[in-house]
């Protein structure tokens, strides 16, 4: 089954001011209109190249749009899937600060998957993710999580891996995951802006720094892996899960190991502009059309799309001899773009930067295999 994933930026408005975030805009920024919403759904659910659409509602903070916006989206999806024989899944990525009971009822009734952002212990989260007024957000987010648990609504926890998290240490982050009872976690690197005002990386975006800072990023991931892999707790950490699955010879669903992802993920702006991926926001060279006038078949023939795919194919060819390529598949094309922008044209010329972590995981899995008397002794219950 071919799936199409849309990262739909419902609005760039947000009620937090996360120190590393490049997505939010002032409160004068638009909310996606109902017309643009309708065109987004029609364009996605009539795409002949896919049989399933995954709609990831994103922002800013997507729940700042009125709930009626999403109620209409669900009704329209039902009409279109019945008419065109497609499947659809909805995901909402929220900061969890202001999810009302009505919102939670809607999520449960319509089987929305939910990702909630929380950057670790309160002392770290409240420093990294303050409200507009400067107050901490941890307690409000934790209260939302508790209400979701009470209602039996599953959620994943998204944590941004910053320099500040690395300074706190892998042991403290793992204890936080255990203490809070989190069962589904994802780690994404803090990223610098696509259109930098300065040629230096913000201190939070450690993956895109040179030398010792970048080494500490890999060391943190390796340390966290060791705690996760040897624990008996059934916690899924998507970054770890994706790499372990590849080491074990299974398929992977994580971005970390999807280097040839072009054409499967698109970003939709509140205005209806379409990017080759939601991560390339604000870069006009990566705009490939609009839902108001183009089909995805046409957008896949846009010169910017074809050039991006060609450039990525060349990148993958250059990386293919890296010893970790069989696992990471070249990593994220956008991360490569950022690395070259901030670190120079020779940055990560032959490796996507994941090799130290990939090799550490490979050795950890091999050691578990050698120590076990059978495959059932491996802690593969973590890998779903």
PDB file of N, CA and C in Angstrom, residues 214-289:
ATOM      1  N   UNK A 214      28.942  18.175  18.448  1.00  0.00           N
ATOM      2  CA  UNK A 214      28.292  17.109  17.686  1.00  0.00           C
ATOM      3  C   UNK A 214      28.618  15.743  18.273  1.00  0.00           C
ATOM      4  N   UNK A 215      29.849  15.559  18.742  1.00  0.00           N
ATOM      5  CA  UNK A 215      30.232  14.291  19.378  1.00  0.00           C
ATOM      6  C   UNK A 215      29.372  14.028  20.609  1.00  0.00           C
ATOM      7  N   UNK A 216      29.078  15.065  21.376  1.00  0.00           N
ATOM      8  CA  UNK A 216      28.262  14.895  22.584  1.00  0.00           C
ATOM      9  C   UNK A 216      26.844  14.462  22.230  1.00  0.00           C
ATOM     10  N   UNK A 217      26.331  14.904  21.101  1.00  0.00           N
ATOM     11  CA  UNK A 217      25.015  14.479  20.627  1.00  0.00           C
ATOM     12  C   UNK A 217      24.995  12.961  20.426  1.00  0.00           C
ATOM     13  N   UNK A 218      26.001  12.424  19.753  1.00  0.00           N
ATOM     14  CA  UNK A 218      26.081  10.978  19.537  1.00  0.00           C
ATOM     15  C   UNK A 218      26.266  10.233  20.856  1.00  0.00           C
ATOM     16  N   UNK A 219      27.128  10.764  21.725  1.00  0.00           N
ATOM     17  CA  UNK A 219      27.380  10.095  23.005  1.00  0.00           C
ATOM     18  C   UNK A 219      26.114  10.032  23.851  1.00  0.00           C
ATOM     19  N   UNK A 220      25.325  11.100  23.848  1.00  0.00           N
ATOM     20  CA  UNK A 220      24.074  11.102  24.595  1.00  0.00           C
ATOM     21  C   UNK A 220      23.141  10.012  24.082  1.00  0.00           C
ATOM     22  N   UNK A 221      22.982   9.920  22.772  1.00  0.00           N
ATOM     23  CA  UNK A 221      22.099   8.896  22.206  1.00  0.00           C
ATOM     24  C   UNK A 221      22.585   7.491  22.560  1.00  0.00           C
ATOM     25  N   UNK A 222      23.889   7.277  22.506  1.00  0.00           N
ATOM     26  CA  UNK A 222      24.435   5.958  22.851  1.00  0.00           C
ATOM     27  C   UNK A 222      24.173   5.630  24.321  1.00  0.00           C
ATOM     28  N   UNK A 223      24.369   6.600  25.199  1.00  0.00           N
ATOM     29  CA  UNK A 223      24.122   6.378  26.626  1.00  0.00           C
ATOM     30  C   UNK A 223      22.651   6.085  26.889  1.00  0.00           C
ATOM     31  N   UNK A 224      21.766   6.826  26.225  1.00  0.00           N
ATOM     32  CA  UNK A 224      20.336   6.592  26.417  1.00  0.00           C
ATOM     33  C   UNK A 224      19.935   5.231  25.867  1.00  0.00           C
ATOM     34  N   UNK A 225      20.509   4.841  24.737  1.00  0.00           N
ATOM     35  CA  UNK A 225      20.235   3.517  24.180  1.00  0.00           C
ATOM     36  C   UNK A 225      20.593   2.422  25.170  1.00  0.00           C
ATOM     37  N   UNK A 226      21.760   2.529  25.811  1.00  0.00           N
ATOM     38  CA  UNK A 226      22.199   1.491  26.745  1.00  0.00           C
ATOM     39  C   UNK A 226      21.184   1.312  27.869  1.00  0.00           C
ATOM     40  N   UNK A 227      20.644   2.397  28.374  1.00  0.00           N
ATOM     41  CA  UNK A 227      19.657   2.306  29.451  1.00  0.00           C
ATOM     42  C   UNK A 227      18.349   1.718  28.939  1.00  0.00           C
ATOM     43  N   UNK A 228      17.935   2.137  27.774  1.00  0.00           N
ATOM     44  CA  UNK A 228      16.688   1.638  27.176  1.00  0.00           C
ATOM     45  C   UNK A 228      16.786   0.152  26.819  1.00  0.00           C
ATOM     46  N   UNK A 229      17.880  -0.243  26.214  1.00  0.00           N
ATOM     47  CA  UNK A 229      18.027  -1.602  25.691  1.00  0.00           C
ATOM     48  C   UNK A 229      18.131  -2.642  26.804  1.00  0.00           C
ATOM     49  N   UNK A 230      18.716  -2.252  27.912  1.00  0.00           N
ATOM     50  CA  UNK A 230      18.888  -3.205  29.010  1.00  0.00           C
ATOM     51  C   UNK A 230      17.740  -3.154  30.011  1.00  0.00           C
ATOM     52  N   UNK A 231      16.832  -2.203  29.856  1.00  0.00           N
ATOM     53  CA  UNK A 231      15.696  -2.103  30.770  1.00  0.00           C
ATOM     54  C   UNK A 231      14.640  -3.148  30.432  1.00  0.00           C
ATOM     55  N   UNK A 232      13.896  -3.559  31.410  1.00  0.00           N
ATOM     56  CA  UNK A 232      12.800  -4.495  31.198  1.00  0.00           C
ATOM     57  C   UNK A 232      11.476  -3.772  30.927  1.00  0.00           C
ATOM     58  N   UNK A 233      11.489  -2.447  30.962  1.00  0.00           N
ATOM     59  CA  UNK A 233      10.263  -1.696  30.734  1.00  0.00           C
ATOM     60  C   UNK A 233       9.925  -1.678  29.241  1.00  0.00           C
ATOM     61  N   UNK A 234       8.662  -1.897  28.887  1.00  0.00           N
ATOM     62  CA  UNK A 234       8.253  -1.894  27.471  1.00  0.00           C
ATOM     63  C   UNK A 234       8.038  -0.476  26.944  1.00  0.00           C
ATOM     64  N   UNK A 235       9.135   0.247  26.812  1.00  0.00           N
ATOM     65  CA  UNK A 235       9.080   1.621  26.322  1.00  0.00           C
ATOM     66  C   UNK A 235       9.558   1.634  24.868  1.00  0.00           C
ATOM     67  N   UNK A 236       8.786   2.286  24.025  1.00  0.00           N
ATOM     68  CA  UNK A 236       9.200   2.457  22.632  1.00  0.00           C
ATOM     69  C   UNK A 236       9.791   3.848  22.462  1.00  0.00           C
ATOM     70  N   UNK A 237      11.053   3.923  22.046  1.00  0.00           N
ATOM     71  CA  UNK A 237      11.677   5.181  21.668  1.00  0.00           C
ATOM     72  C   UNK A 237      11.917   5.088  20.165  1.00  0.00           C
ATOM     73  N   UNK A 238      11.188   5.859  19.392  1.00  0.00           N
ATOM     74  CA  UNK A 238      11.150   5.665  17.946  1.00  0.00           C
ATOM     75  C   UNK A 238      12.531   5.695  17.319  1.00  0.00           C
ATOM     76  N   UNK A 239      13.378   6.618  17.740  1.00  0.00           N
ATOM     77  CA  UNK A 239      14.729   6.705  17.186  1.00  0.00           C
ATOM     78  C   UNK A 239      15.485   5.406  17.390  1.00  0.00           C
ATOM     79  N   UNK A 240      15.415   4.866  18.605  1.00  0.00           N
ATOM     80  CA  UNK A 240      16.094   3.601  18.916  1.00  0.00           C
ATOM     81  C   UNK A 240      15.420   2.441  18.187  1.00  0.00           C
ATOM     82  N   UNK A 241      14.103   2.446  18.237  1.00  0.00           N
ATOM     83  CA  UNK A 241      13.311   1.379  17.633  1.00  0.00           C
ATOM     84  C   UNK A 241      13.619   1.232  16.144  1.00  0.00           C
ATOM     85  N   UNK A 242      13.707   2.358  15.440  1.00  0.00           N
ATOM     86  CA  UNK A 242      13.940   2.325  14.000  1.00  0.00           C
ATOM     87  C   UNK A 242      15.281   1.689  13.663  1.00  0.00           C
ATOM     88  N   UNK A 243      16.315   2.076  14.399  1.00  0.00           N
ATOM     89  CA  UNK A 243      17.647   1.545  14.122  1.00  0.00           C
ATOM     90  C   UNK A 243      17.730   0.070  14.501  1.00  0.00           C
ATOM     91  N   UNK A 244      17.159  -0.301  15.640  1.00  0.00           N
ATOM     92  CA  UNK A 244      17.196  -1.705  16.056  1.00  0.00           C
ATOM     93  C   UNK A 244      16.465  -2.592  15.048  1.00  0.00           C
ATOM     94  N   UNK A 245      15.321  -2.132  14.577  1.00  0.00           N
ATOM     95  CA  UNK A 245      14.583  -2.911  13.579  1.00  0.00           C
ATOM     96  C   UNK A 245      15.429  -3.175  12.342  1.00  0.00           C
ATOM     97  N   UNK A 246      16.140  -2.167  11.898  1.00  0.00           N
ATOM     98  CA  UNK A 246      16.985  -2.359  10.719  1.00  0.00           C
ATOM     99  C   UNK A 246      18.125  -3.334  11.002  1.00  0.00           C
ATOM    100  N   UNK A 247      18.709  -3.229  12.195  1.00  0.00           N
ATOM    101  CA  UNK A 247      19.782  -4.154  12.565  1.00  0.00           C
ATOM    102  C   UNK A 247      19.274  -5.591  12.588  1.00  0.00           C
ATOM    103  N   UNK A 248      18.043  -5.756  13.048  1.00  0.00           N
ATOM    104  CA  UNK A 248      17.448  -7.097  13.118  1.00  0.00           C
ATOM    105  C   UNK A 248      16.892  -7.572  11.781  1.00  0.00           C
ATOM    106  N   UNK A 249      17.012  -6.746  10.754  1.00  0.00           N
ATOM    107  CA  UNK A 249      16.558  -7.146   9.428  1.00  0.00           C
ATOM    108  C   UNK A 249      15.096  -6.870   9.150  1.00  0.00           C
ATOM    109  N   UNK A 250      14.451  -6.102  10.020  1.00  0.00           N
ATOM    110  CA  UNK A 250      13.034  -5.785   9.829  1.00  0.00           C
ATOM    111  C   UNK A 250      12.896  -4.438   9.137  1.00  0.00           C
ATOM    112  N   UNK A 251      11.685  -4.144   8.682  1.00  0.00           N
ATOM    113  CA  UNK A 251      11.431  -2.839   8.076  1.00  0.00           C
ATOM    114  C   UNK A 251      11.346  -1.782   9.168  1.00  0.00           C
ATOM    115  N   UNK A 252      11.532  -0.539   8.770  1.00  0.00           N
ATOM    116  CA  UNK A 252      11.532   0.564   9.724  1.00  0.00           C
ATOM    117  C   UNK A 252      10.532   1.620   9.296  1.00  0.00           C
ATOM    118  N   UNK A 253       9.961   2.309  10.274  1.00  0.00           N
ATOM    119  CA  UNK A 253       8.992   3.348   9.964  1.00  0.00           C
ATOM    120  C   UNK A 253       9.484   4.734  10.385  1.00  0.00           C
ATOM    121  N   UNK A 254      10.681   4.828  10.903  1.00  0.00           N
ATOM    122  CA  UNK A 254      11.164   6.092  11.434  1.00  0.00           C
ATOM    123  C   UNK A 254      11.870   6.936  10.387  1.00  0.00           C
ATOM    124  N   UNK A 255      11.802   8.258  10.541  1.00  0.00           N
ATOM    125  CA  UNK A 255      12.483   9.176   9.624  1.00  0.00           C
ATOM    126  C   UNK A 255      13.993   8.969   9.639  1.00  0.00           C
ATOM    127  N   UNK A 256      14.536   8.551  10.779  1.00  0.00           N
ATOM    128  CA  UNK A 256      15.982   8.394  10.904  1.00  0.00           C
ATOM    129  C   UNK A 256      16.525   7.446   9.850  1.00  0.00           C
ATOM    130  N   UNK A 257      15.757   6.447   9.492  1.00  0.00           N
ATOM    131  CA  UNK A 257      16.225   5.414   8.568  1.00  0.00           C
ATOM    132  C   UNK A 257      15.426   5.416   7.271  1.00  0.00           C
ATOM    133  N   UNK A 258      15.027   6.606   6.827  1.00  0.00           N
ATOM    134  CA  UNK A 258      14.239   6.729   5.589  1.00  0.00           C
ATOM    135  C   UNK A 258      14.882   7.750   4.667  1.00  0.00           C
ATOM    136  N   UNK A 259      16.110   7.498   4.264  1.00  0.00           N
ATOM    137  CA  UNK A 259      16.834   8.460   3.457  1.00  0.00           C
ATOM    138  C   UNK A 259      16.245   8.722   2.086  1.00  0.00           C
ATOM    139  N   UNK A 260      15.457   7.770   1.575  1.00  0.00           N
ATOM    140  CA  UNK A 260      14.852   7.934   0.254  1.00  0.00           C
ATOM    141  C   UNK A 260      13.376   8.321   0.372  1.00  0.00           C
ATOM    142  N   UNK A 261      13.067   9.198   1.317  1.00  0.00           N
ATOM    143  CA  UNK A 261      11.681   9.511   1.670  1.00  0.00           C
ATOM    144  C   UNK A 261      11.020  10.507   0.732  1.00  0.00           C
ATOM    145  N   UNK A 262      11.758  11.096  -0.209  1.00  0.00           N
ATOM    146  CA  UNK A 262      11.182  12.111  -1.088  1.00  0.00           C
ATOM    147  C   UNK A 262       9.976  11.559  -1.842  1.00  0.00           C
ATOM    148  N   UNK A 263       8.908  12.351  -1.854  1.00  0.00           N
ATOM    149  CA  UNK A 263       7.699  11.940  -2.560  1.00  0.00           C
ATOM    150  C   UNK A 263       6.656  11.294  -1.691  1.00  0.00           C
ATOM    151  N   UNK A 264       7.003  11.033  -0.429  1.00  0.00           N
ATOM    152  CA  UNK A 264       6.039  10.422   0.480  1.00  0.00           C
ATOM    153  C   UNK A 264       5.574  11.386   1.573  1.00  0.00           C
ATOM    154  N   UNK A 265       6.316  12.463   1.788  1.00  0.00           N
ATOM    155  CA  UNK A 265       5.992  13.444   2.825  1.00  0.00           C
ATOM    156  C   UNK A 265       5.950  14.838   2.192  1.00  0.00           C
ATOM    157  N   UNK A 266       4.854  15.546   2.379  1.00  0.00           N
ATOM    158  CA  UNK A 266       4.747  16.894   1.855  1.00  0.00           C
ATOM    159  C   UNK A 266       4.290  17.836   2.969  1.00  0.00           C
ATOM    160  N   UNK A 267       4.715  19.085   2.879  1.00  0.00           N
ATOM    161  CA  UNK A 267       4.295  20.094   3.850  1.00  0.00           C
ATOM    162  C   UNK A 267       3.280  21.028   3.224  1.00  0.00           C
ATOM    163  N   UNK A 268       2.183  21.305   3.933  1.00  0.00           N
ATOM    164  CA  UNK A 268       1.135  22.210   3.463  1.00  0.00           C
ATOM    165  C   UNK A 268       1.086  23.413   4.396  1.00  0.00           C
ATOM    166  N   UNK A 269       1.270  24.607   3.848  1.00  0.00           N
ATOM    167  CA  UNK A 269       1.204  25.833   4.628  1.00  0.00           C
ATOM    168  C   UNK A 269      -0.254  26.262   4.835  1.00  0.00           C
ATOM    169  N   UNK A 270      -0.534  27.145   5.802  1.00  0.00           N
ATOM    170  CA  UNK A 270      -1.909  27.618   5.995  1.00  0.00           C
ATOM    171  C   UNK A 270      -2.518  28.239   4.744  1.00  0.00           C
ATOM    172  N   UNK A 271      -1.680  28.760   3.860  1.00  0.00           N
ATOM    173  CA  UNK A 271      -2.161  29.364   2.617  1.00  0.00           C
ATOM    174  C   UNK A 271      -2.433  28.354   1.513  1.00  0.00           C
ATOM    175  N   UNK A 272      -1.984  27.099   1.721  1.00  0.00           N
ATOM    176  CA  UNK A 272      -2.148  26.071   0.693  1.00  0.00           C
ATOM    177  C   UNK A 272      -0.900  25.807  -0.120  1.00  0.00           C
ATOM    178  N   UNK A 273       0.182  26.576   0.106  1.00  0.00           N
ATOM    179  CA  UNK A 273       1.447  26.287  -0.564  1.00  0.00           C
ATOM    180  C   UNK A 273       1.948  24.912  -0.139  1.00  0.00           C
ATOM    181  N   UNK A 274       2.570  24.203  -1.089  1.00  0.00           N
ATOM    182  CA  UNK A 274       3.057  22.852  -0.824  1.00  0.00           C
ATOM    183  C   UNK A 274       4.576  22.827  -0.945  1.00  0.00           C
ATOM    184  N   UNK A 275       5.221  22.269   0.069  1.00  0.00           N
ATOM    185  CA  UNK A 275       6.668  22.072   0.073  1.00  0.00           C
ATOM    186  C   UNK A 275       6.983  20.586  -0.133  1.00  0.00           C
ATOM    187  N   UNK A 276       8.196  20.307  -0.635  1.00  0.00           N
ATOM    188  CA  UNK A 276       8.601  18.918  -0.828  1.00  0.00           C
ATOM    189  C   UNK A 276       8.597  18.139   0.484  1.00  0.00           C
ATOM    190  N   UNK A 277       8.736  18.841   1.591  1.00  0.00           N
ATOM    191  CA  UNK A 277       8.638  18.259   2.929  1.00  0.00           C
ATOM    192  C   UNK A 277       8.350  19.413   3.878  1.00  0.00           C
ATOM    193  N   UNK A 278       7.626  19.123   4.971  1.00  0.00           N
ATOM    194  CA  UNK A 278       7.280  20.172   5.907  1.00  0.00           C
ATOM    195  C   UNK A 278       8.474  20.827   6.571  1.00  0.00           C
ATOM    196  N   UNK A 279       9.637  20.179   6.546  1.00  0.00           N
ATOM    197  CA  UNK A 279      10.820  20.741   7.190  1.00  0.00           C
ATOM    198  C   UNK A 279      11.457  21.870   6.393  1.00  0.00           C
ATOM    199  N   UNK A 280      11.095  22.002   5.100  1.00  0.00           N
ATOM    200  CA  UNK A 280      11.734  23.003   4.247  1.00  0.00           C
ATOM    201  C   UNK A 280      10.992  24.339   4.241  1.00  0.00           C
ATOM    202  N   UNK A 281      10.217  24.609   5.256  1.00  0.00           N
ATOM    203  CA  UNK A 281       9.425  25.838   5.326  1.00  0.00           C
ATOM    204  C   UNK A 281      10.291  27.075   5.110  1.00  0.00           C
ATOM    205  N   UNK A 282       9.693  28.075   4.478  1.00  0.00           N
ATOM    206  CA  UNK A 282      10.316  29.379   4.230  1.00  0.00           C
ATOM    207  C   UNK A 282      11.400  29.349   3.159  1.00  0.00           C
ATOM    208  N   UNK A 283      11.609  28.216   2.508  1.00  0.00           N
ATOM    209  CA  UNK A 283      12.602  28.119   1.442  1.00  0.00           C
ATOM    210  C   UNK A 283      11.869  28.014   0.107  1.00  0.00           C
ATOM    211  N   UNK A 284      11.855  29.103  -0.640  1.00  0.00           N
ATOM    212  CA  UNK A 284      11.047  29.152  -1.855  1.00  0.00           C
ATOM    213  C   UNK A 284      11.498  28.149  -2.904  1.00  0.00           C
ATOM    214  N   UNK A 285      12.774  27.745  -2.873  1.00  0.00           N
ATOM    215  CA  UNK A 285      13.266  26.772  -3.851  1.00  0.00           C
ATOM    216  C   UNK A 285      12.631  25.400  -3.677  1.00  0.00           C
ATOM    217  N   UNK A 286      11.960  25.192  -2.543  1.00  0.00           N
ATOM    218  CA  UNK A 286      11.371  23.880  -2.272  1.00  0.00           C
ATOM    219  C   UNK A 286       9.843  23.912  -2.328  1.00  0.00           C
ATOM    220  N   UNK A 287       9.277  25.017  -2.789  1.00  0.00           N
ATOM    221  CA  UNK A 287       7.835  25.090  -3.020  1.00  0.00           C
ATOM    222  C   UNK A 287       7.540  24.457  -4.373  1.00  0.00           C
ATOM    223  N   UNK A 288       6.575  23.537  -4.408  1.00  0.00           N
ATOM    224  CA  UNK A 288       6.316  22.800  -5.649  1.00  0.00           C
ATOM    225  C   UNK A 288       4.890  22.992  -6.162  1.00  0.00           C
ATOM    226  N   UNK A 289       4.110  23.852  -5.517  1.00  0.00           N
ATOM    227  CA  UNK A 289       2.764  24.090  -6.009  1.00  0.00           C
ATOM    228  C   UNK A 289       1.839  24.554  -4.908  1.00  0.00           C
TER     229      UNK A 289
END
